[in-house]
Coordinates of N, CA and C in Angstrom, one line a residue:
M1 N -15.8 -72.1 54.1 CA -15.8 -72.7 52.9 C -16.4 -72.4 51.5
I2 N -15.7 -72.5 50.5 CA -16.2 -72.5 50.0 C -17.4 -73.4 49.4
A3 N -18.9 -73.6 48.6 CA -19.6 -74.2 48.6 C -20.0 -74.1 46.9
P4 N -20.3 -75.8 46.5 CA -20.6 -76.0 45.0 C -21.7 -74.7 44.5
E5 N -21.8 -74.0 43.4 CA -22.3 -73.2 42.9 C -23.8 -73.6 42.8
T6 N -24.9 -72.9 43.5 CA -26.2 -72.9 43.5 C -27.1 -72.5 42.6
T7 N -28.5 -72.9 42.2 CA -29.1 -71.9 41.0 C -29.9 -70.6 41.4
D8 N -29.5 -69.9 42.5 CA -30.0 -68.9 43.1 C -28.8 -68.0 43.1
N9 N -28.8 -67.0 41.9 CA -27.6 -66.0 41.8 C -27.7 -65.5 43.0
S10 N -28.6 -65.0 44.0 CA -28.4 -63.8 44.8 C -27.4 -64.6 46.4
S11 N -27.6 -65.5 46.4 CA -26.4 -66.1 47.0 C -24.5 -66.7 46.8
T12 N -25.0 -66.1 45.1 CA -23.3 -66.7 44.6 C -22.4 -65.6 44.6
A13 N -21.1 -65.6 44.9 CA -20.1 -64.3 44.2 C -19.4 -65.5 43.5
V14 N -18.1 -64.7 43.0 CA -17.5 -65.4 41.7 C -15.6 -65.2 42.2
V15 N -15.6 -66.7 42.5 CA -14.0 -66.7 43.0 C -13.2 -67.2 41.3
N16 N -12.4 -66.4 40.9 CA -10.9 -67.1 40.1 C -12.5 -67.3 39.1
G17 N -13.1 -66.6 38.5 CA -13.9 -66.8 37.3 C -15.2 -67.9 37.1
S18 N -15.4 -68.3 38.6 CA -16.2 -69.6 38.9 C -17.1 -68.9 40.2
P19 N -18.6 -69.2 39.5 CA -19.5 -69.1 40.6 C -19.6 -70.0 42.2
V20 N -19.6 -69.7 42.9 CA -19.8 -70.4 44.4 C -20.8 -69.9 44.7
A21 N -21.2 -70.3 45.8 CA -22.1 -69.9 46.5 C -21.8 -69.4 48.1
V22 N -21.9 -68.1 48.6 CA -21.8 -67.8 49.9 C -22.2 -68.3 51.1
T23 N -22.2 -68.8 51.6 CA -22.2 -69.7 52.9 C -21.9 -68.6 54.2
P24 N -22.8 -68.9 55.4 CA -22.0 -68.1 56.6 C -20.7 -67.9 57.0
G25 N -19.9 -66.8 57.0 CA -18.8 -67.0 57.7 C -17.9 -67.3 56.7
L26 N -18.1 -67.1 55.0 CA -17.6 -67.1 54.4 C -16.2 -65.8 54.0
T27 N -14.9 -66.1 54.3 CA -13.9 -65.0 54.4 C -13.2 -64.7 53.4
V28 N -12.2 -63.6 52.7 CA -11.2 -64.2 51.9 C -10.0 -64.9 52.4
A29 N -10.0 -65.2 53.7 CA -8.9 -66.3 54.2 C -9.4 -67.6 53.8
S30 N -10.6 -68.1 54.0 CA -11.5 -68.9 53.7 C -11.4 -69.5 52.8
A31 N -11.3 -68.3 51.6 CA -11.6 -68.8 50.0 C -10.2 -68.7 49.2
V32 N -8.8 -68.6 50.2 CA -7.4 -68.6 49.7 C -7.6 -70.5 50.5
V33 N -7.9 -70.1 51.3 CA -7.2 -72.0 52.5 C -8.1 -72.6 51.3
D34 N -9.5 -72.7 51.0 CA -9.9 -73.6 50.0 C -9.2 -73.6 48.9
L35 N -8.5 -72.7 47.9 CA -8.0 -72.6 47.0 C -6.6 -73.3 46.8
T36 N -6.0 -72.9 48.1 CA -4.5 -73.4 48.0 C -5.0 -74.6 48.7
G37 N -5.4 -75.1 50.2 CA -5.1 -76.1 50.7 C -4.1 -76.1 52.1
R38 N -3.8 -74.6 52.0 CA -2.7 -74.6 53.1 C -3.7 -73.7 54.5
E39 N -3.3 -73.4 55.6 CA -3.8 -72.9 56.8 C -3.4 -71.5 56.5
I40 N -3.8 -70.6 57.0 CA -3.5 -69.2 57.2 C -3.6 -68.8 58.4
T41 N -2.8 -68.3 59.2 CA -2.8 -67.1 60.0 C -3.6 -66.0 59.9
P42 N -4.6 -65.3 61.2 CA -5.5 -64.2 61.5 C -4.5 -63.2 60.6
E43 N -3.4 -63.1 60.2 CA -2.4 -61.7 59.9 C -2.5 -62.3 58.5
G44 N -2.6 -62.8 57.9 CA -2.7 -63.6 55.9 C -1.7 -64.6 56.1
A45 N -0.9 -64.7 57.0 CA 0.9 -65.7 56.8 C 0.4 -66.9 56.5
A46 N 0.8 -67.6 55.7 CA 1.1 -68.8 55.9 C 1.3 -70.2 56.9
A47 N 0.5 -70.8 58.2 CA 1.0 -71.3 59.0 C 2.2 -72.0 59.3
D48 N 2.6 -72.7 58.1 CA 3.7 -73.6 58.0 C 5.0 -73.0 58.0
G49 N 4.9 -71.6 57.7 CA 6.1 -70.5 57.8 C 6.7 -70.4 56.2
H50 N 6.3 -71.0 55.2 CA 6.9 -71.3 54.0 C 5.9 -69.9 53.5
P51 N 7.0 -69.1 52.5 CA 5.9 -68.1 51.5 C 5.0 -68.6 51.1
L52 N 3.6 -67.3 50.9 CA 2.2 -67.7 50.2 C 2.7 -67.4 48.9
G53 N 3.0 -65.9 48.6 CA 2.8 -65.5 46.9 C 1.5 -65.5 47.0
I54 N 0.6 -65.2 46.9 CA -0.9 -64.5 46.9 C -1.5 -63.8 47.1
A55 N -2.3 -63.0 46.3 CA -2.9 -61.7 46.2 C -4.2 -61.9 46.2
V56 N -4.9 -61.0 46.6 CA -6.5 -60.9 46.7 C -6.9 -59.8 45.9
A57 N -7.8 -59.7 45.1 CA -8.5 -58.7 45.1 C -10.1 -59.1 45.0
V58 N -11.0 -58.0 45.9 CA -12.3 -58.5 45.7 C -13.5 -56.9 44.8
D59 N -13.8 -57.5 43.4 CA -14.3 -56.4 43.1 C -13.3 -55.3 42.9
D60 N -12.0 -55.4 42.0 CA -11.0 -55.4 41.7 C -10.1 -54.5 42.7
A61 N -10.5 -54.0 44.1 CA -9.8 -53.4 45.3 C -9.0 -54.3 45.8
V62 N -7.3 -54.5 45.7 CA -6.5 -55.3 46.6 C -6.7 -55.3 47.9
I63 N -6.9 -56.6 48.9 CA -7.3 -56.6 50.2 C -6.0 -56.9 50.3
P64 N -5.6 -56.0 51.9 CA -3.9 -57.1 52.6 C -4.4 -57.8 52.9
R65 N -3.1 -58.3 53.4 CA -3.3 -60.0 53.9 C -3.9 -59.7 55.7
S66 N -3.7 -58.4 56.3 CA -3.9 -58.1 57.4 C -5.1 -58.5 57.7
L67 N -6.3 -57.8 56.3 CA -7.5 -57.8 56.5 C -8.0 -59.2 56.2
W68 N -7.6 -60.1 55.7 CA -8.4 -61.4 54.7 C -9.0 -62.0 55.5
A69 N -8.9 -62.4 56.8 CA -9.4 -62.8 57.6 C -11.0 -62.1 58.1
T70 N -10.9 -60.9 58.2 CA -12.5 -60.2 58.8 C -12.2 -59.6 57.2
T71 N -12.9 -59.8 56.2 CA -13.0 -59.3 55.3 C -13.9 -60.4 54.6
P72 N -15.2 -60.4 54.3 CA -16.7 -61.4 54.1 C -16.4 -60.7 52.9
V73 N -16.8 -62.6 52.0 CA -17.2 -62.5 50.3 C -18.7 -62.7 50.4
E74 N -19.2 -61.5 49.9 CA -20.8 -61.7 49.9 C -21.2 -61.6 48.5
A75 N -22.5 -62.2 48.6 CA -23.2 -61.9 47.0 C -23.1 -61.1 46.4
G76 N -22.9 -61.6 45.3 CA -22.1 -60.5 44.1 C -20.7 -60.1 44.0
Q77 N -20.2 -61.0 44.6 CA -18.8 -59.7 44.3 C -18.2 -60.8 44.0
S78 N -17.1 -60.1 42.8 CA -16.2 -60.6 42.3 C -14.6 -60.9 43.0
V79 N -13.8 -61.9 43.1 CA -12.9 -62.6 43.9 C -11.7 -63.1 43.2
E80 N -10.5 -62.3 42.9 CA -9.5 -62.7 42.4 C -8.5 -63.4 42.8
I81 N -7.8 -64.7 43.1 CA -7.1 -64.8 43.9 C -5.8 -65.2 43.0
V82 N -4.4 -64.6 43.0 CA -4.0 -65.3 42.0 C -2.5 -65.7 42.8
T83 N -1.5 -65.9 42.0 CA -0.6 -66.6 42.7 C 1.1 -66.3 41.5
A84 N 1.8 -65.8 42.4 CA 3.1 -65.0 42.1 C 4.0 -66.4 41.5
V85 N 3.9 -66.2 40.7 CA 4.9 -67.1 39.4 C 6.4 -66.2 39.2
Q86 N 7.6 -67.2 39.3 CA 8.9 -66.7 38.9 C 9.0 -67.3 37.9
G87 N 10.1 -66.4 36.7 CA 10.1 -66.9 35.7 C 10.7 -66.1 34.7
G88 N 11.2 -66.8 33.3 CA 11.7 -65.2 32.6 C 10.9 -65.3 31.2

């Protein structure tokens, strides 16, 4: 779970431009759950069966959905969670 920012920079990561406290067990999947409010399967799909339309990069490297549940978010990292938007 993403916790509010702390004053100790050694235990924070940046998620979508905002500093957040890194808590034990924080993974890419849990960060996506916190951001979207939707449950995510271990395979990185939305548990409700609807399209998720999300991509995640950690330190500028795209993380495959199949690795979201096992990829930790660590202090000092930059995480970008982006949503696909349709339109023209």
